Amino acid sequence: MPTNTFFNLPEEKKQKILSAANEEFARVPVEQVSIKNIVENAEIARGSFYQYFEDKEDLFEYIMTLKIGNMQQNLKRMVQKENGNIINIFINVYDHLIQVGKMRKNNKFFRQIFENIKTSDNIMFIQKNEMNKKLEEMLYGLYSKNKEILNINNEAEFRLIIEMLSAITRRRIVVSFRCKDLNEARDEYLKEIEFLKNGILR
């Protein structure tokens, strides 16, 4: 998270930094992001950047939090709404991220992130993110609510189901950004979920 020094900046200066960061993160994968480009476009000294953020990943986490909203709180609401049903929760996650990503001002940014998701197997994109560990713990903690409705024998198999759902959901989000018809993209996602639920053999 940003330091207090960043939060105490005038709003106009904060927005200029975030705008420069958005432009750079939308340009290339996170690994290739140039702090030099960010500080030049934001018209701040490189030393100032490190007074505001630990590194570019720290800045990226903050921007993702702003764009996606409080995912932890959203996930808690999804868990309650779906009574812990892991499949329905992932469908809700898909819908939430698509809703955020389809906003025109975010579209280029999210397309870059999802098209380069191969750089991380992490549901929230950055492995370093402590919040993500809490999100994973929350999902893994749903085993007891799902062991009666899923064809699983233990927690290890439940974790495997979560990994499969994560992979399908991430890939389908990427596909949705290349598809003109979001309803069609969602239908294809739900079809894939149905295959996962019912199996592919007659």
PDB file of C-alpha atoms in Angstrom, residues 48-177:
ATOM      1  CA  SER A  48       9.899  10.683  -4.692  1.00  0.00           C
ATOM      2  CA  PHE A  49       8.412   7.521  -6.200  1.00  0.00           C
ATOM      3  CA  TYR A  50      10.098   5.433  -3.501  1.00  0.00           C
ATOM      4  CA  GLN A  51       8.789   7.802  -0.846  1.00  0.00           C
ATOM      5  CA  TYR A  52       5.288   6.945  -2.038  1.00  0.00           C
ATOM      6  CA  PHE A  53       5.577   3.258  -2.967  1.00  0.00           C
ATOM      7  CA  GLU A  54       7.861   0.359  -2.103  1.00  0.00           C
ATOM      8  CA  ASP A  55       8.189  -0.673  -5.766  1.00  0.00           C
ATOM      9  CA  LYS A  56       6.132  -0.971  -8.955  1.00  0.00           C
ATOM     10  CA  GLU A  57       4.334  -4.066  -7.659  1.00  0.00           C
ATOM     11  CA  ASP A  58       3.211  -2.059  -4.626  1.00  0.00           C
ATOM     12  CA  LEU A  59       1.848   0.639  -6.936  1.00  0.00           C
ATOM     13  CA  PHE A  60       0.168  -1.989  -9.115  1.00  0.00           C
ATOM     14  CA  GLU A  61      -1.571  -3.599  -6.134  1.00  0.00           C
ATOM     15  CA  TYR A  62      -2.937  -0.211  -5.105  1.00  0.00           C
ATOM     16  CA  ILE A  63      -4.263   0.524  -8.604  1.00  0.00           C
ATOM     17  CA  MET A  64      -5.886  -2.908  -8.808  1.00  0.00           C
ATOM     18  CA  THR A  65      -7.533  -2.304  -5.432  1.00  0.00           C
ATOM     19  CA  LEU A  66      -8.923   0.998  -6.702  1.00  0.00           C
ATOM     20  CA  LYS A  67     -10.202  -0.546  -9.941  1.00  0.00           C
ATOM     21  CA  ILE A  68     -11.637  -3.775  -8.608  1.00  0.00           C
ATOM     22  CA  GLY A  69     -12.779  -2.379  -5.300  1.00  0.00           C
ATOM     23  CA  ASN A  70     -12.452  -4.229  -2.037  1.00  0.00           C
ATOM     24  CA  MET A  71     -12.344  -7.764  -3.418  1.00  0.00           C
ATOM     25  CA  GLN A  72     -12.176  -9.261   0.040  1.00  0.00           C
ATOM     26  CA  GLN A  73     -15.443  -7.613   1.068  1.00  0.00           C
ATOM     27  CA  ASN A  74     -17.010  -8.467  -2.286  1.00  0.00           C
ATOM     28  CA  LEU A  75     -15.980 -12.094  -1.882  1.00  0.00           C
ATOM     29  CA  LYS A  76     -17.467 -12.243   1.597  1.00  0.00           C
ATOM     30  CA  ARG A  77     -20.777 -11.011   0.192  1.00  0.00           C
ATOM     31  CA  MET A  78     -20.590 -13.577  -2.605  1.00  0.00           C
ATOM     32  CA  VAL A  79     -19.922 -16.354  -0.087  1.00  0.00           C
ATOM     33  CA  GLN A  80     -22.961 -15.343   1.944  1.00  0.00           C
ATOM     34  CA  LYS A  81     -25.162 -14.904  -1.135  1.00  0.00           C
ATOM     35  CA  GLU A  82     -24.232 -18.306  -2.569  1.00  0.00           C
ATOM     36  CA  ASN A  83     -24.043 -20.079   0.814  1.00  0.00           C
ATOM     37  CA  GLY A  84     -20.430 -21.025   0.116  1.00  0.00           C
ATOM     38  CA  ASN A  85     -21.112 -22.760  -3.223  1.00  0.00           C
ATOM     39  CA  ILE A  86     -17.657 -22.484  -4.816  1.00  0.00           C
ATOM     40  CA  ILE A  87     -18.860 -22.786  -8.411  1.00  0.00           C
ATOM     41  CA  ASN A  88     -21.413 -20.000  -8.064  1.00  0.00           C
ATOM     42  CA  ILE A  89     -18.836 -17.860  -6.259  1.00  0.00           C
ATOM     43  CA  PHE A  90     -16.473 -18.089  -9.228  1.00  0.00           C
ATOM     44  CA  ILE A  91     -19.292 -17.160 -11.596  1.00  0.00           C
ATOM     45  CA  ASN A  92     -19.867 -14.088  -9.420  1.00  0.00           C
ATOM     46  CA  VAL A  93     -16.152 -13.268  -9.522  1.00  0.00           C
ATOM     47  CA  TYR A  94     -16.226 -13.517 -13.331  1.00  0.00           C
ATOM     48  CA  ASP A  95     -19.244 -11.208 -13.549  1.00  0.00           C
ATOM     49  CA  HIS A  96     -17.659  -8.699 -11.153  1.00  0.00           C
ATOM     50  CA  LEU A  97     -14.343  -8.499 -13.010  1.00  0.00           C
ATOM     51  CA  ILE A  98     -16.047  -8.256 -16.403  1.00  0.00           C
ATOM     52  CA  GLN A  99     -18.246  -5.448 -15.108  1.00  0.00           C
ATOM     53  CA  VAL A 100     -15.178  -3.528 -13.941  1.00  0.00           C
ATOM     54  CA  GLY A 101     -13.123  -4.346 -17.012  1.00  0.00           C
ATOM     55  CA  LYS A 102     -15.709  -3.384 -19.595  1.00  0.00           C
ATOM     56  CA  MET A 103     -15.708   0.217 -18.431  1.00  0.00           C
ATOM     57  CA  ARG A 104     -14.110   2.077 -21.308  1.00  0.00           C
ATOM     58  CA  LYS A 105     -11.576   3.900 -19.136  1.00  0.00           C
ATOM     59  CA  ASN A 106     -10.337   0.589 -17.715  1.00  0.00           C
ATOM     60  CA  ASN A 107     -10.526  -1.570 -20.816  1.00  0.00           C
ATOM     61  CA  LYS A 108      -6.963  -1.172 -22.144  1.00  0.00           C
ATOM     62  CA  PHE A 109      -5.537  -1.576 -18.655  1.00  0.00           C
ATOM     63  CA  PHE A 110      -7.447  -4.783 -17.939  1.00  0.00           C
ATOM     64  CA  ARG A 111      -6.791  -6.224 -21.387  1.00  0.00           C
ATOM     65  CA  GLN A 112      -3.055  -5.870 -20.781  1.00  0.00           C
ATOM     66  CA  ILE A 113      -3.336  -7.454 -17.339  1.00  0.00           C
ATOM     67  CA  PHE A 114      -5.404 -10.442 -18.412  1.00  0.00           C
ATOM     68  CA  GLU A 115      -3.552 -11.047 -21.660  1.00  0.00           C
ATOM     69  CA  ASN A 116      -0.386 -11.425 -19.600  1.00  0.00           C
ATOM     70  CA  ILE A 117      -1.927 -13.425 -16.757  1.00  0.00           C
ATOM     71  CA  LYS A 118       0.473 -16.262 -17.606  1.00  0.00           C
ATOM     72  CA  THR A 119       3.029 -14.366 -15.549  1.00  0.00           C
ATOM     73  CA  SER A 120       1.137 -15.338 -12.392  1.00  0.00           C
ATOM     74  CA  ASP A 121      -1.088 -18.189 -11.250  1.00  0.00           C
ATOM     75  CA  ASN A 122      -2.471 -15.878  -8.629  1.00  0.00           C
ATOM     76  CA  ILE A 123      -6.209 -15.056  -8.646  1.00  0.00           C
ATOM     77  CA  MET A 124      -5.472 -11.462  -7.764  1.00  0.00           C
ATOM     78  CA  PHE A 125      -2.545 -11.253 -10.176  1.00  0.00           C
ATOM     79  CA  ILE A 126       0.289 -10.391  -7.783  1.00  0.00           C
ATOM     80  CA  GLN A 127       1.750 -13.172  -5.644  1.00  0.00           C
ATOM     81  CA  LYS A 128       3.271 -10.674  -3.259  1.00  0.00           C
ATOM     82  CA  ASN A 129      -0.121  -9.308  -2.298  1.00  0.00           C
ATOM     83  CA  GLU A 130      -0.936 -10.197   1.309  1.00  0.00           C
ATOM     84  CA  MET A 131      -4.624  -9.610   0.624  1.00  0.00           C
ATOM     85  CA  ASN A 132      -4.526 -12.422  -1.889  1.00  0.00           C
ATOM     86  CA  LYS A 133      -3.408 -14.883   0.760  1.00  0.00           C
ATOM     87  CA  LYS A 134      -6.471 -13.956   2.779  1.00  0.00           C
ATOM     88  CA  LEU A 135      -8.686 -14.422  -0.273  1.00  0.00           C
ATOM     89  CA  GLU A 136      -7.216 -17.858  -0.919  1.00  0.00           C
ATOM     90  CA  GLU A 137      -7.631 -18.817   2.740  1.00  0.00           C
ATOM     91  CA  MET A 138     -11.253 -17.726   2.550  1.00  0.00           C
ATOM     92  CA  LEU A 139     -11.868 -19.901  -0.515  1.00  0.00           C
ATOM     93  CA  TYR A 140     -10.038 -22.917   0.887  1.00  0.00           C
ATOM     94  CA  GLY A 141     -12.023 -22.506   4.093  1.00  0.00           C
ATOM     95  CA  LEU A 142     -15.212 -23.327   2.186  1.00  0.00           C
ATOM     96  CA  TYR A 143     -14.403 -27.049   2.042  1.00  0.00           C
ATOM     97  CA  SER A 144     -16.983 -28.018   4.657  1.00  0.00           C
ATOM     98  CA  LYS A 145     -19.740 -26.191   2.739  1.00  0.00           C
ATOM     99  CA  ASN A 146     -18.810 -27.920  -0.522  1.00  0.00           C
ATOM    100  CA  LYS A 147     -17.908 -31.477   0.446  1.00  0.00           C
ATOM    101  CA  GLU A 148     -21.572 -32.500   0.293  1.00  0.00           C
ATOM    102  CA  ILE A 149     -22.252 -31.004  -3.142  1.00  0.00           C
ATOM    103  CA  LEU A 150     -18.963 -31.768  -4.930  1.00  0.00           C
ATOM    104  CA  ASN A 151     -17.515 -35.097  -5.946  1.00  0.00           C
ATOM    105  CA  ILE A 152     -14.457 -34.712  -3.717  1.00  0.00           C
ATOM    106  CA  ASN A 153     -12.907 -36.858  -1.007  1.00  0.00           C
ATOM    107  CA  ASN A 154     -10.686 -34.421   0.865  1.00  0.00           C
ATOM    108  CA  GLU A 155      -9.391 -30.850   1.131  1.00  0.00           C
ATOM    109  CA  ALA A 156      -6.575 -31.503  -1.350  1.00  0.00           C
ATOM    110  CA  GLU A 157      -9.126 -32.340  -4.025  1.00  0.00           C
ATOM    111  CA  PHE A 158     -11.117 -29.232  -3.106  1.00  0.00           C
ATOM    112  CA  ARG A 159      -7.999 -27.110  -3.633  1.00  0.00           C
ATOM    113  CA  LEU A 160      -7.613 -28.743  -7.038  1.00  0.00           C
ATOM    114  CA  ILE A 161     -11.195 -27.748  -7.906  1.00  0.00           C
ATOM    115  CA  ILE A 162     -10.399 -24.150  -6.929  1.00  0.00           C
ATOM    116  CA  GLU A 163      -7.287 -24.191  -9.134  1.00  0.00           C
ATOM    117  CA  MET A 164      -9.345 -25.518 -12.069  1.00  0.00           C
ATOM    118  CA  LEU A 165     -12.064 -22.913 -11.568  1.00  0.00           C
ATOM    119  CA  SER A 166      -9.420 -20.174 -11.285  1.00  0.00           C
ATOM    120  CA  ALA A 167      -7.769 -21.251 -14.544  1.00  0.00           C
ATOM    121  CA  ILE A 168     -11.068 -21.441 -16.442  1.00  0.00           C
ATOM    122  CA  THR A 169     -12.255 -18.105 -15.074  1.00  0.00           C
ATOM    123  CA  ARG A 170      -9.021 -16.245 -15.866  1.00  0.00           C
ATOM    124  CA  ARG A 171      -8.877 -17.638 -19.394  1.00  0.00           C
ATOM    125  CA  ARG A 172     -12.510 -16.817 -20.094  1.00  0.00           C
ATOM    126  CA  ILE A 173     -12.028 -13.234 -18.866  1.00  0.00           C
ATOM    127  CA  VAL A 174      -9.181 -12.867 -21.359  1.00  0.00           C
ATOM    128  CA  VAL A 175     -11.423 -14.237 -24.118  1.00  0.00           C
ATOM    129  CA  SER A 176     -14.228 -11.853 -23.173  1.00  0.00           C
ATOM    130  CA  PHE A 177     -12.032  -8.826 -23.889  1.00  0.00           C
TER     131      PHE A 177
END
